[in-house]
Each structure stands twice: as structure tokens, then as C-alpha cells.
Short mmCIF file of C-alpha atoms in Angstrom, two decimals:
data_model
loop_
_atom_site.label_atom_id
_atom_site.label_comp_id
_atom_site.label_asym_id
_atom_site.label_seq_id
_atom_site.Cartn_x
_atom_site.Cartn_y
_atom_site.Cartn_z
CA MET A 1 -10.18 17.67 -3.02
CA LYS A 2 -8.53 15.17 -5.36
CA THR A 3 -5.01 15.47 -6.23
CA ARG A 4 -4.30 15.40 -10.13
CA PHE A 5 -1.10 13.41 -10.55
CA ILE A 6 -1.49 13.25 -14.35
CA LEU A 7 1.20 11.25 -16.11
CA THR A 8 2.19 13.54 -19.11
CA LEU A 9 3.48 12.58 -22.39
CA ILE A 10 6.57 14.64 -21.60
CA ILE A 11 7.67 12.82 -18.70
CA ILE A 12 7.08 9.66 -20.16
CA LEU A 13 9.33 10.76 -23.22
CA VAL A 14 11.93 11.74 -20.68
CA GLY A 15 11.59 8.54 -18.47
CA PHE A 16 11.76 6.01 -21.23
CA ASN A 17 14.09 7.49 -23.51
CA SER A 18 16.74 8.71 -20.79
CA CYS A 19 19.45 6.39 -22.05
CA ASP A 20 19.26 7.11 -25.77
CA GLU A 21 21.96 9.68 -26.43
CA ASP A 22 20.41 10.75 -29.83
CA ARG A 23 17.15 11.54 -28.41
CA LEU A 24 18.61 13.55 -25.52
CA SER A 25 21.02 15.63 -27.76
CA PRO A 26 20.19 19.28 -26.85
CA THR A 27 21.15 20.10 -30.49
CA ASN A 28 17.68 18.95 -31.50
CA PRO A 29 15.25 21.66 -30.06
CA ASN A 30 12.23 19.58 -30.92
CA GLN A 31 13.12 16.68 -28.84
CA LEU A 32 12.44 16.77 -25.33
CA GLY A 33 14.89 14.69 -22.89
CA SER A 34 16.37 15.33 -19.44
CA GLU A 35 18.93 17.89 -20.91
CA THR A 36 15.90 20.02 -22.12
CA PHE A 37 12.95 19.47 -19.82
CA TYR A 38 14.00 20.16 -16.43
CA ARG A 39 14.06 23.89 -16.64
CA THR A 40 11.25 25.28 -14.53
CA GLY A 41 9.38 24.73 -11.33
CA PRO A 42 6.19 23.59 -13.03
CA GLN A 43 8.31 21.24 -15.07
CA LEU A 44 9.81 19.89 -11.83
CA VAL A 45 6.46 19.35 -10.32
CA ALA A 46 5.41 17.55 -13.45
CA ALA A 47 8.28 15.29 -12.94
CA ILE A 48 7.48 14.30 -9.65
CA ASN A 49 3.90 14.01 -10.41
CA SER A 50 4.84 11.31 -12.86
CA VAL A 51 6.49 9.42 -10.06
CA TYR A 52 3.04 9.35 -8.15
CA ALA A 53 1.40 8.48 -11.26
CA GLY A 54 3.42 5.28 -11.37
CA LEU A 55 1.45 4.22 -8.42
CA GLN A 56 -1.76 4.44 -10.14
CA ALA A 57 -0.62 2.19 -12.91
CA ASN A 58 -2.13 -1.30 -13.61
CA ASN A 59 0.72 -3.02 -12.06
CA LEU A 60 0.35 -1.32 -8.88
CA TYR A 61 -2.76 0.31 -7.26
CA ASN A 62 -5.01 0.33 -10.32
CA ARG A 63 -5.24 -3.57 -9.97
CA GLU A 64 -2.17 -5.78 -9.10
CA TYR A 65 -0.88 -4.40 -5.98
CA PHE A 66 -3.98 -5.20 -4.09
CA PHE A 67 -4.55 -8.67 -5.61
CA LEU A 68 -0.96 -9.60 -4.68
CA GLN A 69 -1.02 -8.31 -1.00
CA ASP A 70 -4.51 -9.56 -0.15
CA LEU A 71 -3.96 -13.04 -1.97
CA LEU A 72 -0.65 -13.52 -0.04
CA SER A 73 -2.47 -12.85 3.25
CA ASP A 74 -5.30 -14.84 4.99
CA ASP A 75 -7.52 -12.01 4.73
CA CYS A 76 -9.09 -13.22 1.39
CA ASP A 77 -10.62 -16.31 -0.32
CA THR A 78 -11.79 -16.89 -3.88
CA GLY A 79 -14.99 -15.71 -4.92
CA GLY A 80 -15.56 -18.68 -7.06
CA PRO A 81 -14.00 -20.31 -10.30
CA GLN A 82 -14.02 -17.00 -12.04
CA LEU A 83 -10.68 -15.90 -10.23
CA GLU A 84 -8.02 -15.99 -12.94
CA ALA A 85 -5.55 -18.82 -12.77
CA ALA A 86 -2.55 -16.60 -11.96
CA ARG A 87 -4.32 -15.15 -9.01
CA ALA A 88 -5.55 -18.46 -7.83
CA GLN A 89 -1.76 -19.71 -7.84
CA VAL A 90 -0.96 -16.77 -5.51
CA LEU A 91 -3.81 -17.57 -3.23
CA ASN A 92 -2.99 -21.16 -3.03
CA HIS A 93 0.88 -20.70 -2.78
CA VAL A 94 1.59 -22.71 -5.78
CA PHE A 95 3.35 -19.95 -7.96
CA ASP A 96 6.78 -19.25 -9.14
CA GLY A 97 8.80 -16.65 -10.89
CA SER A 98 6.67 -16.90 -14.10
CA ASN A 99 3.65 -15.63 -12.15
CA PRO A 100 2.20 -12.39 -13.85
CA LEU A 101 1.20 -10.73 -10.64
CA VAL A 102 4.69 -11.24 -9.17
CA GLU A 103 6.27 -9.75 -12.20
CA ALA A 104 3.64 -6.85 -12.51
CA ASN A 105 4.53 -5.58 -8.85
CA TRP A 106 8.35 -5.90 -9.49
CA ARG A 107 8.13 -4.03 -12.63
CA GLY A 108 5.78 -1.32 -11.12
CA TRP A 109 8.11 -0.71 -8.07
CA TYR A 110 11.22 -0.38 -10.40
CA ARG A 111 9.16 2.14 -12.72
CA VAL A 112 8.68 4.23 -9.52
CA ILE A 113 12.23 3.94 -8.65
CA HIS A 114 13.43 4.99 -12.24
CA ARG A 115 11.21 8.00 -12.30
CA ALA A 116 12.22 9.04 -8.64
CA ASN A 117 15.89 8.79 -10.05
CA LEU A 118 15.08 11.16 -12.86
CA VAL A 119 13.63 13.74 -10.46
CA LEU A 120 16.85 13.48 -8.12
CA GLU A 121 19.21 13.61 -10.78
CA ASN A 122 17.60 16.56 -12.52
CA ALA A 123 15.97 18.76 -9.79
CA ASP A 124 19.07 21.03 -9.53
CA LYS A 125 18.73 21.98 -13.21
CA ALA A 126 15.40 23.89 -12.69
CA THR A 127 16.35 27.79 -12.56
CA GLU A 128 13.06 29.37 -13.42
CA GLU A 129 9.78 29.63 -11.56
CA ILE A 130 11.13 27.85 -8.77
CA THR A 131 11.77 28.59 -4.94
CA GLU A 132 14.32 26.64 -2.98
CA ASP A 133 11.63 25.57 -0.66
CA LEU A 134 9.76 24.07 -3.52
CA ARG A 135 12.76 22.20 -4.77
CA SER A 136 13.67 20.87 -1.52
CA ARG A 137 9.99 19.50 -1.19
CA VAL A 138 10.10 17.73 -4.63
CA ILE A 139 13.37 16.24 -3.70
CA GLY A 140 11.95 15.06 -0.25
CA GLU A 141 8.94 13.56 -2.30
CA ALA A 142 11.07 11.64 -4.80
CA TYR A 143 13.33 10.23 -1.81
CA PHE A 144 10.06 9.33 -0.07
CA LEU A 145 8.71 7.51 -3.07
CA ARG A 146 11.91 5.74 -3.91
CA ALA A 147 12.18 4.45 -0.24
CA LEU A 148 8.48 3.37 -0.60
CA ALA A 149 9.39 1.28 -3.53
CA HIS A 150 12.43 -0.19 -1.80
CA TYR A 151 10.47 -1.04 1.16
CA GLU A 152 7.96 -2.95 -0.84
CA LEU A 153 10.67 -4.80 -2.82
CA VAL A 154 13.06 -5.62 -0.02
CA THR A 155 10.16 -6.85 2.48
CA GLN A 156 8.92 -9.44 -0.10
CA TRP A 157 11.98 -10.16 -2.29
CA GLY A 158 14.86 -9.68 0.20
CA GLY A 159 18.05 -8.53 -1.49
CA ILE A 160 17.22 -7.04 -4.77
CA PRO A 161 19.26 -5.09 -7.63
CA LEU A 162 19.74 -1.61 -6.41
CA MET A 163 19.04 1.04 -9.23
CA LEU A 164 20.27 4.56 -7.79
CA ASN A 165 20.72 6.23 -11.00
CA THR A 166 18.91 6.12 -14.26
CA ALA A 167 19.98 3.48 -16.67
CA GLU A 168 22.75 4.44 -19.11
CA SER A 169 23.22 0.97 -20.60
CA PRO A 170 21.18 -2.23 -21.21
CA ASP A 171 23.38 -4.03 -18.68
CA GLY A 172 21.52 -4.53 -15.35
CA ASN A 173 22.78 -4.28 -11.74
CA PRO A 174 23.86 -7.08 -9.58
CA ARG A 175 21.75 -8.16 -6.50
CA ALA A 176 22.47 -6.29 -3.37
CA SER A 177 22.15 -7.59 0.41
CA GLU A 178 19.08 -6.77 2.24
CA ASP A 179 21.33 -4.77 4.57
CA GLU A 180 22.52 -2.64 1.56
CA VAL A 181 18.89 -2.09 0.59
CA TYR A 182 17.78 -0.89 3.96
CA ALA A 183 20.81 1.45 4.24
CA VAL A 184 19.59 3.13 1.03
CA LEU A 185 15.92 2.89 2.16
CA PHE A 186 16.80 4.67 5.57
CA ALA A 187 19.05 7.07 4.03
CA ASP A 188 16.46 8.17 1.57
CA LEU A 189 13.74 8.56 4.49
CA THR A 190 16.25 10.49 6.55
CA GLU A 191 16.27 12.99 3.42
CA ALA A 192 12.57 12.74 3.04
CA ILE A 193 11.96 13.67 6.76
CA ASN A 194 14.31 16.65 6.69
CA ARG A 195 12.88 18.15 3.53
CA LEU A 196 9.04 17.41 3.58
CA PRO A 197 6.58 19.67 5.25
CA LEU A 198 4.10 18.53 7.95
CA ARG A 199 0.53 17.42 6.62
CA SER A 200 -0.91 20.81 7.47
CA ALA A 201 1.03 22.55 4.93
CA TYR A 202 -0.75 20.87 2.04
CA SER A 203 -4.25 22.05 0.92
CA GLY A 204 -6.21 21.76 -2.24
CA SER A 205 -4.58 19.87 -4.97
CA ASP A 206 -1.36 19.17 -3.07
CA SER A 207 -3.50 17.27 -0.21
CA GLY A 208 -2.02 13.85 -1.67
CA ARG A 209 1.52 14.61 -1.50
CA ALA A 210 3.92 12.81 0.91
CA SER A 211 4.57 14.77 4.23
CA LYS A 212 6.89 14.27 6.95
CA GLY A 213 4.49 12.28 8.83
CA ALA A 214 4.25 9.76 5.91
CA ALA A 215 8.04 9.43 5.75
CA GLN A 216 8.25 8.88 9.49
CA ALA A 217 5.64 6.24 9.44
CA LEU A 218 7.31 4.31 6.72
CA ALA A 219 10.46 4.50 8.52
CA ALA A 220 8.73 2.94 11.51
CA LYS A 221 7.22 0.26 9.36
CA ALA A 222 10.63 -0.53 7.90
CA HIS A 223 12.22 -0.88 11.45
CA MET A 224 9.38 -2.91 12.74
CA PHE A 225 9.68 -5.33 9.90
CA ARG A 226 13.11 -5.94 10.89
CA GLY A 227 12.11 -6.41 14.53
CA ASN A 228 13.77 -3.26 15.65
CA TYR A 229 11.26 -1.73 18.10
CA SER A 230 13.33 0.67 19.64
CA ALA A 231 14.41 2.36 16.28
CA ALA A 232 10.81 2.49 15.31
CA ARG A 233 9.50 4.18 18.45
CA PRO A 234 10.88 7.72 18.04
CA PHE A 235 9.36 8.00 14.70
CA LEU A 236 6.01 7.01 15.95
CA LEU A 237 6.10 9.22 18.92
CA GLU A 238 6.82 12.16 16.89
CA ILE A 239 3.60 11.43 14.52
CA VAL A 240 1.62 11.14 17.79
CA SER A 241 2.87 14.39 19.22
CA SER A 242 2.63 16.33 16.01
CA ASN A 243 -1.13 17.07 16.34
CA GLN A 244 -1.36 16.53 12.52
CA TYR A 245 -3.72 13.47 12.97
CA SER A 246 -6.68 12.04 14.77
CA LEU A 247 -9.30 9.34 14.26
CA VAL A 248 -12.29 10.13 12.56
CA ASP A 249 -15.61 9.36 14.35
CA ARG A 250 -17.06 7.31 11.36
CA TYR A 251 -15.12 4.44 10.46
CA LEU A 252 -16.35 4.23 6.87
CA ASP A 253 -15.06 7.81 6.18
CA ASN A 254 -11.92 6.10 5.50
CA PHE A 255 -13.01 4.13 2.60
CA GLU A 256 -15.58 6.27 0.77
CA GLU A 257 -15.13 8.99 -1.75
CA GLU A 258 -16.56 12.11 -0.05
CA ASN A 259 -14.00 12.05 3.10
CA GLU A 260 -10.58 11.49 1.47
CA ASN A 261 -7.37 13.06 2.72
CA ASN A 262 -9.06 13.34 6.23
CA SER A 263 -7.53 13.76 9.67
CA GLU A 264 -6.96 10.14 9.96
CA SER A 265 -5.13 9.91 6.50
CA VAL A 266 -1.40 10.07 6.99
CA TRP A 267 -0.97 9.20 3.38
CA GLU A 268 -3.29 8.10 0.36
CA ILE A 269 -2.77 6.78 -3.08
CA GLN A 270 -4.97 9.45 -5.14
CA PHE A 271 -7.82 8.14 -7.62
CA SER A 272 -10.42 10.06 -9.47
CA GLU A 273 -12.78 9.53 -12.29
CA ALA A 274 -12.60 13.03 -13.32
CA PHE A 275 -9.20 12.94 -14.79
CA GLY A 276 -8.67 10.12 -17.21
CA THR A 277 -9.30 6.24 -17.67
CA ALA A 278 -6.83 5.64 -20.40
CA GLY A 279 -4.74 2.58 -19.93
CA ALA A 280 -6.89 1.20 -17.22
CA TRP A 281 -6.88 -2.12 -18.92
CA ASN A 282 -3.51 -3.68 -18.73
CA GLY A 283 -2.08 -0.15 -18.77
CA ASN A 284 1.65 0.14 -19.19
CA GLY A 285 1.72 3.58 -17.42
CA ASN A 286 1.71 5.60 -20.33
CA GLY A 287 -1.65 6.85 -20.17
CA ILE A 288 -3.73 8.86 -17.63
CA ALA A 289 -5.56 6.24 -15.52
CA GLU A 290 -6.47 7.82 -12.24
CA VAL A 291 -8.88 4.97 -11.56
CA THR A 292 -8.74 1.59 -9.85
CA PHE A 293 -10.60 -1.87 -10.55
CA ARG A 294 -11.10 -2.46 -6.76
CA GLY A 295 -14.69 -2.02 -6.77
CA GLN A 296 -15.25 -4.10 -9.81
CA GLU A 297 -12.91 -7.07 -8.56
CA TYR A 298 -14.32 -7.31 -5.20
CA GLY A 299 -17.88 -6.13 -5.31
CA PRO A 300 -20.74 -8.23 -4.24
CA THR A 301 -22.78 -6.99 -7.52
CA ALA A 302 -20.00 -7.20 -9.78
CA TRP A 303 -17.05 -9.86 -10.49
CA ARG A 304 -16.67 -10.69 -6.67
CA ASN A 305 -13.32 -12.48 -7.75
CA VAL A 306 -12.15 -12.18 -4.18
CA ILE A 307 -14.21 -12.43 -0.83
CA PRO A 308 -13.17 -12.17 2.76
CA SER A 309 -11.73 -15.36 4.35
CA LEU A 310 -13.79 -17.21 6.87
CA PRO A 311 -11.10 -17.13 9.46
CA LEU A 312 -11.14 -13.24 9.25
CA PHE A 313 -14.90 -12.90 9.36
CA ASN A 314 -14.96 -15.15 12.32
CA ASP A 315 -12.19 -13.15 14.12
CA TYR A 316 -14.42 -10.29 14.81
CA GLU A 317 -15.91 -10.31 18.44
CA ARG A 318 -19.64 -11.22 18.77
CA VAL A 319 -22.00 -11.67 21.80
CA ALA A 320 -22.73 -15.19 20.66
CA ASN A 321 -18.88 -16.06 21.07
CA GLY A 322 -18.60 -14.55 24.58
CA ALA A 323 -17.83 -10.74 23.67
CA ALA A 324 -19.68 -8.04 25.38
CA LYS A 325 -20.78 -6.52 22.18
CA ASP A 326 -20.86 -7.30 18.46
CA ASP A 327 -18.19 -5.46 16.82
CA PRO A 328 -19.67 -2.93 14.21
CA ARG A 329 -16.83 -3.34 12.03
CA ILE A 330 -18.36 -6.47 10.88
CA SER A 331 -20.98 -4.37 9.11
CA TYR A 332 -18.47 -1.76 8.01
CA ASN A 333 -15.98 -4.23 6.40
CA PHE A 334 -18.65 -6.62 4.96
CA PHE A 335 -21.54 -6.77 2.82
CA ARG A 336 -24.10 -9.67 3.44
CA ILE A 337 -27.41 -10.51 2.06
CA GLY A 338 -30.17 -8.11 3.30
CA ASP A 339 -27.75 -5.15 3.46
CA PRO A 340 -28.74 -1.89 1.67
CA PHE A 341 -26.81 -0.33 -0.78
CA ASN A 342 -27.14 2.47 -3.56
CA GLY A 343 -27.89 5.11 -1.17
CA GLY A 344 -30.29 2.75 0.70
CA SER A 345 -32.59 2.40 -2.44
CA GLU A 346 -31.70 -1.34 -3.00
CA VAL A 347 -31.16 -4.36 -0.82
CA LEU A 348 -28.62 -7.06 -1.42
CA THR A 349 -30.38 -10.29 -2.60
CA VAL A 350 -29.55 -13.79 -3.73
CA ASP A 351 -29.76 -12.77 -7.32
CA LYS A 352 -27.40 -9.77 -6.77
CA VAL A 353 -24.68 -11.82 -5.24
CA GLN A 354 -22.36 -13.84 -7.33
CA GLY A 355 -21.18 -17.34 -6.23
CA ASP A 356 -21.57 -18.66 -2.67
CA THR A 357 -24.45 -16.51 -1.14
CA GLU A 358 -23.75 -17.77 2.24
CA ARG A 359 -20.29 -15.80 2.30
CA ALA A 360 -19.84 -12.28 2.94
CA SER A 361 -18.47 -9.84 0.43
CA TRP A 362 -16.23 -6.70 0.91
CA ARG A 363 -17.42 -3.38 1.56
CA LYS A 364 -14.51 -1.27 1.87
CA TYR A 365 -13.63 0.58 -1.23
CA GLN A 366 -16.94 -0.12 -2.86
CA MET A 367 -18.66 2.55 -4.88
CA ILE A 368 -22.10 0.82 -4.39
CA TYR A 369 -22.80 2.55 -1.08
CA LYS A 370 -23.85 5.36 -3.44
CA ARG A 371 -24.70 3.82 -6.72
CA GLY A 372 -26.33 0.82 -8.19
CA ALA A 373 -23.41 -1.10 -9.95
CA GLU A 374 -19.64 -1.12 -9.80
CA ASN A 375 -17.18 -0.74 -12.82
CA THR A 376 -13.63 -0.69 -13.70
CA GLN A 377 -13.43 3.21 -12.99
CA SER A 378 -13.38 3.52 -9.10
CA GLY A 379 -12.14 7.00 -7.88
CA ILE A 380 -11.86 5.97 -4.29
CA ASN A 381 -8.34 6.60 -2.85
CA PHE A 382 -6.35 3.99 -1.29
CA ARG A 383 -5.61 4.80 2.40
CA ALA A 384 -2.05 3.61 2.32
CA ILE A 385 -1.23 4.70 5.90
CA ARG A 386 -3.77 5.50 8.33
CA TYR A 387 -3.44 7.02 11.99
CA ALA A 388 -5.19 3.98 13.50
CA ASP A 389 -2.21 2.01 11.98
CA VAL A 390 0.36 4.34 13.50
CA LEU A 391 -1.49 3.92 17.06
CA LEU A 392 -1.58 0.04 16.79
CA MET A 393 2.07 0.07 15.69
CA MET A 394 2.66 2.38 18.78
CA ALA A 395 0.82 -0.08 20.91
CA GLU A 396 3.04 -3.03 19.63
CA VAL A 397 6.26 -0.95 20.21
CA GLU A 398 5.23 -0.04 23.84
CA ASN A 399 4.23 -3.60 24.60
CA GLU A 400 7.59 -4.86 23.49
CA LEU A 401 9.73 -2.06 25.18
CA SER A 402 7.67 -0.99 28.17
CA GLY A 403 5.17 -3.72 28.87
CA PRO A 404 1.29 -4.06 28.41
CA SER A 405 0.19 -1.14 30.57
CA ALA A 406 2.00 1.35 28.29
CA ALA A 407 0.38 -0.21 25.30
CA LEU A 408 -3.23 0.04 26.63
CA PRO A 409 -3.84 3.87 25.77
CA TYR A 410 -2.94 3.40 22.23
CA ILE A 411 -4.82 0.27 21.28
CA ASN A 412 -7.95 1.42 23.22
CA GLN A 413 -7.93 4.69 21.13
CA VAL A 414 -8.59 2.51 18.33
CA ARG A 415 -11.38 0.70 20.15
CA ALA A 416 -12.88 3.96 21.20
CA ARG A 417 -13.75 5.34 17.88
CA ALA A 418 -17.19 6.96 18.11
CA ASP A 419 -19.09 4.63 15.88
CA VAL A 420 -17.05 1.44 17.02
CA ALA A 421 -16.85 1.86 20.73
CA MET A 422 -15.97 -1.39 21.62
CA PRO A 423 -15.31 -2.24 25.23
CA PRO A 424 -11.68 -1.27 26.17
CA TYR A 425 -9.03 -3.89 26.71
CA PRO A 426 -8.62 -6.19 28.78
CA THR A 427 -11.62 -7.94 27.98
CA ALA A 428 -12.85 -11.62 28.86
CA GLN A 429 -11.67 -12.68 25.45
CA TYR A 430 -8.50 -10.79 25.45
CA PRO A 431 -6.74 -10.31 28.73
CA THR A 432 -3.69 -8.01 28.76
CA SER A 433 -1.96 -8.75 31.92
CA SER A 434 1.24 -10.01 30.27
CA LYS A 435 3.26 -8.99 27.03
CA ILE A 436 2.00 -12.32 25.45
CA GLU A 437 -1.55 -11.65 26.06
CA MET A 438 -1.22 -7.94 25.05
CA PHE A 439 0.39 -9.20 21.89
CA ARG A 440 -2.52 -11.37 21.06
CA ALA A 441 -4.97 -8.44 21.57
CA ILE A 442 -2.87 -6.37 19.19
CA GLN A 443 -2.61 -8.93 16.61
CA HIS A 444 -6.60 -9.30 16.88
CA GLU A 445 -7.04 -5.53 16.69
CA ARG A 446 -4.74 -5.09 13.70
CA ARG A 447 -6.56 -7.62 11.84
CA VAL A 448 -10.16 -6.60 12.35
CA GLU A 449 -9.39 -2.68 12.02
CA LEU A 450 -7.04 -2.92 9.24
CA ALA A 451 -8.72 -5.68 7.22
CA GLY A 452 -8.49 -5.80 3.38
CA GLU A 453 -6.08 -2.57 3.47
CA GLN A 454 -2.96 -4.68 2.05
CA ILE A 455 -1.36 -4.73 5.49
CA ARG A 456 -1.96 -8.12 6.93
CA ASN A 457 0.63 -9.90 4.31
CA LYS A 458 3.49 -7.80 5.82
CA ASP A 459 2.30 -8.41 9.30
CA ILE A 460 2.23 -12.08 9.06
CA ARG A 461 5.76 -12.07 7.40
CA ARG A 462 7.36 -9.99 9.97
CA TRP A 463 5.80 -11.75 12.82
CA ARG A 464 6.66 -15.10 11.29
CA ARG A 465 10.46 -14.00 10.80
CA GLN A 466 10.30 -12.93 14.59
CA ASN A 467 8.55 -16.24 15.79
CA LEU A 468 5.90 -14.23 16.89
CA LEU A 469 2.98 -16.41 15.24
CA SER A 470 1.28 -18.86 17.81
CA SER A 471 0.22 -20.77 14.56
CA GLU A 472 0.70 -20.59 10.89
CA PRO A 473 -2.16 -18.66 9.32
CA ILE A 474 -1.35 -19.69 5.70
CA PRO A 475 -2.50 -23.42 5.09
CA ASN A 476 -0.11 -23.81 2.17
CA TRP A 477 2.55 -22.01 3.43
CA ASN A 478 6.13 -23.32 2.78
CA VAL A 479 9.35 -21.89 4.03
CA ARG A 480 10.15 -20.94 0.32
CA PHE A 481 7.55 -18.44 0.35
CA ASP A 482 9.27 -16.44 3.02
CA LYS A 483 10.46 -14.45 -0.10
CA LEU A 484 8.67 -14.10 -3.36
CA PRO A 485 10.63 -15.53 -6.52
CA ILE A 486 12.69 -12.95 -8.41
CA PRO A 487 10.79 -12.83 -11.99
CA LEU A 488 12.23 -14.99 -14.52
CA SER A 489 12.01 -12.14 -16.95
CA GLU A 490 14.37 -9.96 -14.57
CA ILE A 491 16.87 -13.12 -14.54
CA ASP A 492 16.58 -13.47 -18.27
CA ASN A 493 17.04 -9.82 -19.16
CA ASN A 494 19.43 -8.51 -16.33
CA SER A 495 23.03 -9.60 -17.59
CA ALA A 496 24.18 -9.12 -13.90
CA LEU A 497 21.92 -11.98 -12.69
CA THR A 498 21.99 -15.77 -12.98
CA ASN A 499 19.69 -18.36 -11.84
CA ALA A 500 22.11 -18.76 -8.81
CA ASP A 501 20.55 -15.45 -7.61
CA GLN A 502 17.12 -16.62 -7.39
CA ASN A 503 15.59 -16.85 -3.87
CA PRO A 504 15.75 -20.47 -2.56
CA GLY A 505 13.19 -22.94 -3.47
CA TYR A 506 12.22 -21.49 -6.84
#
């Protein structure tokens, strides 16, 4: 079932007027504010739902998050001159602090932090229609979502202004160090892990909520980004031993609408065409917009603004290149001329594919597997953390800490998926007798398994910082792009920041 995380008008009033004392005065019984709203369990659940709704906004998963992540990686290329200038700047690595995508993502994650802070500050005020288990779970969800936002910010911008309380004045906060941000992130995840239930505790409309496994996976990702494999290992081992997750037999079940929140899903960003499309175009988070632009932006019969890069497409194993088998994930990830769509009733032809007809198009998250055309209202969930990702992280950790033989069972589980069934490692192309060889196989497997899932950018960044890249994959990369620029609007509007706080090179 779809999870309906509706962004209510009430929560918006609370979120955006939280520092206006006149509006929050309890002497005005007709004005809702933090002093008058958080009274009941249902109100507290509505408040945490508004934090999830921040993820669905235009500046994050509705549109700008997948663009920023994919264009910063080497997974994607432009589909043609129709790609907007601001997006082309990111793809070509010629952007600065004025770039709208950079600003949109920054603003989106701080909105999530602000709403999570509101929940954390007011959760104890609910006294009606609430159990302590519900209160603790909601608090755990808020800690997880705040940690997620801090993870996204610190891994891309480095040290950032920490906002651990709702704003009480127009003055901003100074920039904290990366270590300080990670300290808050890990403290929040400890709280989340201790409070959140296992995935199996959720059902029905609660299926998309954060679970203990999601918090553990995020903790592992954060430690691995810092190169701390030994710290990541216990979190990954607990996920694997929890018996909460398993790979689905059919790879595409992870990217189509009918099989969402399945056994492979550790956590998903929920979308649905059923609950509202207001604010989808340049939404500011104030409307109900539980749909995403992904299909329209990437689809071969739609705008096709972004297509798979040739290095990614060519990285898949093929018999013609010496592999024992053509990797079936080629056809699962990409559409090509002659491929069926719309339930098999149509075939992609030259006149249906925009731009360069010789290049593949994305198939992941495309609605045309069951209908004739894409639009700006896709309801397919984003699989933010998959169990396949957990297994490949486990392989990387074990290779580093124990050697390649300990990594083999985990990486080969991913290869053994029923409708993938690639020959197990080692192979002729990817021997695994040493840590270096195994790491090359892990890098390959992460790329072909997780392509187009907004993971590659962070993989490249962390491997680059740990000197684990054999060659630089981004043609126009410069050392200044190790961190993104702090948006100029933040420096202009935050009185605690100056131009000296900008990341080097911008």
C-alpha cells in the first residue's frame, strides 16, 4: 500500500510561523501554533508526516535531488540541447554558489531539519490519544530524518551551520566543523536505532516509515563515507542477521509501482498519484505534491533530458567483451530502439525517441512499462536504501577488514538474483584473489546494480577522498568540486556567515 504522508496546512502554519510570537500566542484560540497544536497523538503523527512530506517537495525527490546527484556523477549524460542551463552547469562541473540546483537541495534539506526540530521540541506536549510507544517511535522518526538531512549536507558541503532548534530570530548560525556535524548525526542515529521498530512492525499505510534497519543502514553509510569500515561493520551485520530483508527474484520489482515496499526495500521515499499534485511545478513545500517528475525528465518518449552515460552503459559485462554472459541488467536499466513498452503493445522506434537515437534511455522508474506516455505525475517510489546496497556495502567492509574471501558471499548474493544470475566472482574479467582485485569487482558491481539510484555520486566522492579510485571518472573534475559551494543566498541571508566561510575555490 502507498503511504500517505500529506503535508497539511496546519503543519505548514506551525512550521513557518514558529518564530512569530503574536501568531503563537495561546490567547488567540483561532490561531494554531506550536503552543496550541501538539496536543494529541494524531496531531503528533501529522507533524512527523510533514517531515516526510519535505522529501517529496520539488527541491528534493520530486525533482531537484535526483538531478543534482545524477548530474554530479558519471552515470548520466545530457539527452540534448533541451537540458536546462543550470543543470548543464552541474553536469559539466562549471557551477558556483548561484546555481539553482545547489540552492534547492540545500534549502530542501534544511526544511526537513526545521520540521524535524519542531517534532522533537513538541513531542512531549501530546497528552491525549497517545501511547508512549507511539511517542517514542515518532521521536525516533524525527531523529532519523534529521540525521538523513545532515548526512546529505555534510557529505556534499562539509561543515555546515547546525540548526538543532527551531529559529527564534532572523539571525543565522555559524558554520560548524565536519566533526561537529557528524557528532550530531551519529547521536541522532543512536536515538533513532534505540526507538524505531523493525521493518516488520509496519504494515498498510505505515509501510514507508523509517525503521531500525533504515537507521542502521544510514549509520553504516555515514561511517563508510569517512572510511571507517570497522565502525560500519556492526550496523551492516545486524541488518543482515535481522531476517527482515531479502533480495527479490525480479530486479525490476524494485523500480515499478506494483511491488513497492517489498522485501528488498530498507527504506523508500513514498510517492503516489492518488493523493495530490498541487505544487509539483516549482512547489515550495506548501501543497500536497506526492508525485515526481522522474519519468518525464528521463523517459525515452518524454523530455529525455538526461540519458545514461556511455561509460556506464559500456561497463556492463557482455559476451562480446569476454564475459561468460550478457548482463541482463542492461535491459532492466535501459530502454533501446526496438524495446517493447506500454504493456508490450508498443515498440520504441526512432520517431518515439528524442535526440540521439543511438544512445540508450533510462528504464528505471519509468511509467511507460505500463502506459503509453510519461507525464510530470509519476507515483513510483524512490528506493532510497535497498538490501542489495547493504550486501555490497558488507562486501566492501569485509574485503577491507578480513580480505576478499570474506567479501565473496555478499557480492555473489547480488549476482545470484534469480533473473540476473550472473556467474559468481571470480570471473575472467574480474579476478578476486587480492583486496585490490576484489575492490575493483565491488566497484563494478555497485555501479551496474545501483545505476541511476543517486548512489554513484557519493561513492565516487568517498572513494576519491580515500584514494581508492584508480582513475578520475569525472572528465571536468577539479579539486574545488570535492565540496559543493555554499549557496550565495545563504551567505547573504545568514548574518553568522561571511564570504570567508565559502568552500575553497568558489
